[in-house]
mmCIF file of C-alpha atoms in Angstrom:
data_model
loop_
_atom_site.group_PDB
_atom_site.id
_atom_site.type_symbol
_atom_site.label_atom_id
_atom_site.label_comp_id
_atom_site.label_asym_id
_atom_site.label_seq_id
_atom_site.Cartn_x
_atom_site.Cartn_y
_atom_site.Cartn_z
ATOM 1 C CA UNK A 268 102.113 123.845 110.119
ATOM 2 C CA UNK A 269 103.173 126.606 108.203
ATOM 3 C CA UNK A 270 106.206 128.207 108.885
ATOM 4 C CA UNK A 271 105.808 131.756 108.719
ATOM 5 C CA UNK A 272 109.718 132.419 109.758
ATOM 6 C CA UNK A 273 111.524 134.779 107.294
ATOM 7 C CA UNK A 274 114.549 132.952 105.613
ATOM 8 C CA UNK A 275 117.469 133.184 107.352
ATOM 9 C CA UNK A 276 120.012 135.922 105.939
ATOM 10 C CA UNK A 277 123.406 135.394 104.388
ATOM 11 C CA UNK A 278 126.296 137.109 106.036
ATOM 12 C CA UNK A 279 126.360 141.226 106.232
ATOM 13 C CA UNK A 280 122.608 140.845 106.470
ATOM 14 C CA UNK A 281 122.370 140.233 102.414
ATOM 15 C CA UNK A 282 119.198 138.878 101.449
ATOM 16 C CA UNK A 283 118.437 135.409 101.189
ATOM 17 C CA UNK A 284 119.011 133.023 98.413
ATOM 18 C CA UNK A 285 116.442 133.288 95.900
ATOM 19 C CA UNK A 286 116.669 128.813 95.975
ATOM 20 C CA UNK A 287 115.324 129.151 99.486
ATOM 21 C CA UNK A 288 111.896 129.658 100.098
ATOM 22 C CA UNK A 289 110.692 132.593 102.101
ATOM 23 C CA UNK A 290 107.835 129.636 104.271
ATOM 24 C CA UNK A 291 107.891 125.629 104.328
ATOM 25 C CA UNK A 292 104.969 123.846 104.945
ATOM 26 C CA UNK A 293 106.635 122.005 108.161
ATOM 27 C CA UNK A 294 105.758 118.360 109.233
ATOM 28 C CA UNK A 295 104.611 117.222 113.042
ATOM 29 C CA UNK A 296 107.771 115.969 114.039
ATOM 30 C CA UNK A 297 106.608 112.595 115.754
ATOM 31 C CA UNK A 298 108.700 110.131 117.505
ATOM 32 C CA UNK A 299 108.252 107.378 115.213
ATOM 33 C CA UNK A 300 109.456 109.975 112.479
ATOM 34 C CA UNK A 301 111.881 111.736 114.240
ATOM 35 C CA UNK A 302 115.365 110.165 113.511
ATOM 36 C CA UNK A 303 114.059 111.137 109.350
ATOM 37 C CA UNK A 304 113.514 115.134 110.381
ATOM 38 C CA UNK A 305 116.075 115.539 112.320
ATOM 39 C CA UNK A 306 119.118 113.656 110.277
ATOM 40 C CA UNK A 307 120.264 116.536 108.424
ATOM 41 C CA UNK A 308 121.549 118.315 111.190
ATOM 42 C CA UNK A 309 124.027 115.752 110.900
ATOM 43 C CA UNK A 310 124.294 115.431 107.451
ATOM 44 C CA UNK A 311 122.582 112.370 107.100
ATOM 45 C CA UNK A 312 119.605 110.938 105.383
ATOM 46 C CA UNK A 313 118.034 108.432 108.038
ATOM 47 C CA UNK A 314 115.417 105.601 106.426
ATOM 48 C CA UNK A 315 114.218 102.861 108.452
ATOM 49 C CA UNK A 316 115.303 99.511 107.952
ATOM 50 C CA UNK A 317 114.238 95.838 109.382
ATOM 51 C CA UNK A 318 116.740 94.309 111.150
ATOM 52 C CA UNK A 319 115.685 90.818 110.808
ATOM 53 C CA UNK A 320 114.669 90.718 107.220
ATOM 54 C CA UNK A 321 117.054 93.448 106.376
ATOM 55 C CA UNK A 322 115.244 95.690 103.919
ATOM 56 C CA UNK A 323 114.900 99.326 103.915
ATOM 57 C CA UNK A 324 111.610 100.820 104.269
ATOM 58 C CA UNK A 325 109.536 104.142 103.804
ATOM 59 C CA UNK A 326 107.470 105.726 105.543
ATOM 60 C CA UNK A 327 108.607 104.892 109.201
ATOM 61 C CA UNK A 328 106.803 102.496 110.558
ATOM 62 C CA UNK A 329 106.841 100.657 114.038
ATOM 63 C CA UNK A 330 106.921 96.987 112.134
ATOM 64 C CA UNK A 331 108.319 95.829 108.857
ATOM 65 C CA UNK A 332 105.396 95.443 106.397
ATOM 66 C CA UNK A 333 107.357 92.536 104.642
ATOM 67 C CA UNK A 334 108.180 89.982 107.556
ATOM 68 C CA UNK A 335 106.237 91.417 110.327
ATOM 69 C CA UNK A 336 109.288 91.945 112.591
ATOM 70 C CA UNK A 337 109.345 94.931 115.064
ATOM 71 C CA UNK A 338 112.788 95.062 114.959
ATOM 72 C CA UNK A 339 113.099 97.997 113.089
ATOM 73 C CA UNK A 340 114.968 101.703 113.414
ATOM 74 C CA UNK A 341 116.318 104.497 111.245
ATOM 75 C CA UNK A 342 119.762 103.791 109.619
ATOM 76 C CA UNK A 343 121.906 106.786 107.382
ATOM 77 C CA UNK A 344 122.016 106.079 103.913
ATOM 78 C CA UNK A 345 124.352 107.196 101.337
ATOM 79 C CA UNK A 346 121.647 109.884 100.230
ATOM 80 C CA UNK A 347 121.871 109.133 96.450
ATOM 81 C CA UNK A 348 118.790 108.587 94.674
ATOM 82 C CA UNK A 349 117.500 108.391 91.248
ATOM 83 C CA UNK A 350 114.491 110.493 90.177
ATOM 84 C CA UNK A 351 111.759 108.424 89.029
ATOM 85 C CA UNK A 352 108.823 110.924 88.391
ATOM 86 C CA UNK A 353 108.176 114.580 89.153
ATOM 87 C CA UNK A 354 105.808 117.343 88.314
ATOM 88 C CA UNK A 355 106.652 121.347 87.878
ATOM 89 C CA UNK A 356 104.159 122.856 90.109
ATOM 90 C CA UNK A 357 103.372 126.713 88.237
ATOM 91 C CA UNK A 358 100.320 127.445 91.254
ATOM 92 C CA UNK A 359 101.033 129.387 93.822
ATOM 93 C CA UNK A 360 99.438 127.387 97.188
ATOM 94 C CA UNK A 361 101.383 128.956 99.619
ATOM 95 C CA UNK A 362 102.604 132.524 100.553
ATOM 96 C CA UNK A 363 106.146 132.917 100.676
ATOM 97 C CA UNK A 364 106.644 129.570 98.058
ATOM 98 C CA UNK A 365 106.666 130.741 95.017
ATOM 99 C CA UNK A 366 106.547 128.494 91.393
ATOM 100 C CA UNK A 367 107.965 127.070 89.322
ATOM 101 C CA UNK A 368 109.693 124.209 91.366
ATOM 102 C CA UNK A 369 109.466 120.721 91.139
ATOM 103 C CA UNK A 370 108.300 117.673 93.287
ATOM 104 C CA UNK A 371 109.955 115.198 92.354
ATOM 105 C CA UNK A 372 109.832 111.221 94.044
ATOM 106 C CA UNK A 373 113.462 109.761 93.966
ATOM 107 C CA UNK A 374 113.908 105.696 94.429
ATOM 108 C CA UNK A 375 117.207 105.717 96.990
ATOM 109 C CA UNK A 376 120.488 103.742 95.923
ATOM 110 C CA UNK A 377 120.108 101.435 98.637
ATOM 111 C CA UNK A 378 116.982 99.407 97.883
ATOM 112 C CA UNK A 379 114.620 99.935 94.680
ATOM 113 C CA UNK A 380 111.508 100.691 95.491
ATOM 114 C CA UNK A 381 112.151 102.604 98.609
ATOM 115 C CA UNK A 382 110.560 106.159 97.338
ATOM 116 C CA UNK A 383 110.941 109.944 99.007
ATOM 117 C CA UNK A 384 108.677 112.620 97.501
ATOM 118 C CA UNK A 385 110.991 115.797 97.566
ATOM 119 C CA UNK A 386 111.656 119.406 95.487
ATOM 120 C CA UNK A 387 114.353 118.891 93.261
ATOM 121 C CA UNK A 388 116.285 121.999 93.339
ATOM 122 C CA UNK A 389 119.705 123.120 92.098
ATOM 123 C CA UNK A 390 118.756 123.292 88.556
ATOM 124 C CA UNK A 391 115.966 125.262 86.588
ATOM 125 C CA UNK A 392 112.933 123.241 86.007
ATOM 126 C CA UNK A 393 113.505 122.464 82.147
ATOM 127 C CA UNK A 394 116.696 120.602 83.008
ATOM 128 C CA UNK A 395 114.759 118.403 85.631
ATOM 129 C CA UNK A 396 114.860 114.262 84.044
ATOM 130 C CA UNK A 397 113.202 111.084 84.327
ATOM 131 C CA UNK A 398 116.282 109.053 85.546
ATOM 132 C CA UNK A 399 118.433 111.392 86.598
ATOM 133 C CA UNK A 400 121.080 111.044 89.147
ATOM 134 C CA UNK A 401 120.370 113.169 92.547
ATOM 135 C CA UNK A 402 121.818 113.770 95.974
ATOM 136 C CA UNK A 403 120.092 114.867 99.006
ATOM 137 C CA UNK A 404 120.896 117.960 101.021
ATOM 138 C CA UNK A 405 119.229 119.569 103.537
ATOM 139 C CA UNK A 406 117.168 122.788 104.437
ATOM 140 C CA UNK A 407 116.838 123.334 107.638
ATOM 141 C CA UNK A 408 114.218 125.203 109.502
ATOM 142 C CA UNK A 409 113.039 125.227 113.418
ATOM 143 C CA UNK A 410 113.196 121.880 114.411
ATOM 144 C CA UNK A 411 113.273 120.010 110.883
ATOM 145 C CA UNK A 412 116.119 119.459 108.235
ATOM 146 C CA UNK A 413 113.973 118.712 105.035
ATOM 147 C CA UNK A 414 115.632 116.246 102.714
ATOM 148 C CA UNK A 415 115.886 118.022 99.795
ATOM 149 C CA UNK A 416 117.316 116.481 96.457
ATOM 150 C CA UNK A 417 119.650 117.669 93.429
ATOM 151 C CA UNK A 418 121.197 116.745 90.406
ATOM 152 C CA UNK A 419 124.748 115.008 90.603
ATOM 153 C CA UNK A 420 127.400 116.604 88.436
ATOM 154 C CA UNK A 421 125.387 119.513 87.303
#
C-alpha cells in the first residue's frame, strides 16, 4: 500500500529531513511476518531462525526449508550486515520518493547467506561499496519499522 502520510516533522514544526522520504511503499503486515515489521520499535532486527537445526532464515517462513522442522520463530540479531550488491535507482516510481537512492541486499553477520534487500542510506550514492560494512536502523511509519541499512564508521 502506499503510504500517502506526510513525513513526520522535526521539533518547532521544521521540515522534515531531506533522508526521509515524503511516502513508503508499505508491506501487508501478516502474522507470519509480523515479529520482522514490527522489531524496530524496539530497536531490534528480528530474522527467523530453526530451532532444531539452528540456522537463520529469510523470508519468514512457517517451516525451515533446510531440515523441515516447524520449530521455527523470529529471534533479534545484532543488525550488522555486509552489503553484497546494490543498484542506484535515478527513476522516479513513486510520488513523494524521490532518486537517487540505493537498494542495496546486505548478507547479515549472523549466518552467510541470509540476505535483506534494503535502501542504504546515510551516505550519498557514490560512496555506496560492494563489501561494505552496514548497520540497520529503522524508519518507522503507521504500523511498520522498515529495516533500513547504513554504513559503519562513516
Amino acid at each position: 500500500m502506499l503510504n500517502t502520510t506526510p513525513s513526520p516533522s522535526g521539533e518547532g514544526g521544521s521540515p522534515p529531513s531531506p533522508a526521509r522520504p515524503e511516502s513508503r511503499m508499505l508491506p501487508a503486515v501478516k502474522p507470519l511476518t509480523r515479529d520482522f515489521w514490527t522489531g524496530g520499535e524496539k530497536d531490534e532486527l528480528r530474522i527467523h531462525r530453526c530451532h532444531s537445526c539452528g540456522h537463520f532464515f529469510h523470508p519468514p517462513s512457517p517451516i525451515c526449508f533446510r531440515c523441515q522442522s516447524f520449530d521455527v520463530g523470529a529471534e533479534p540479531v545484532s543488525g550488522r550486515a555486509t552489503l553484497v550488491t546494490f543498484t542506484v535507482n535515478h527513476q522516479q516510481w513513486l510520488p513523494g520518493f524521490p532518486p537517487p537512492y540505493v537498494v542495496g541486499i546486505v548478507e547479515i553477520e549472523e549466518e552467510p547467506g541470509v540476505r535483506l534487500t534494503s535502501n542504504i542510506v546515510g551516505c550519498e550514492p557514490d560512496q555506496v561499496e560492494i563489501g561494505m560494512p552496514v548497520e540497520v536502523i529503522f524508519e518507522h511509519w503507521e504500523d511498520v519499522w522498515l529495516p533500513l541499512f547504513r554504513p559503519v564508521n562513516r
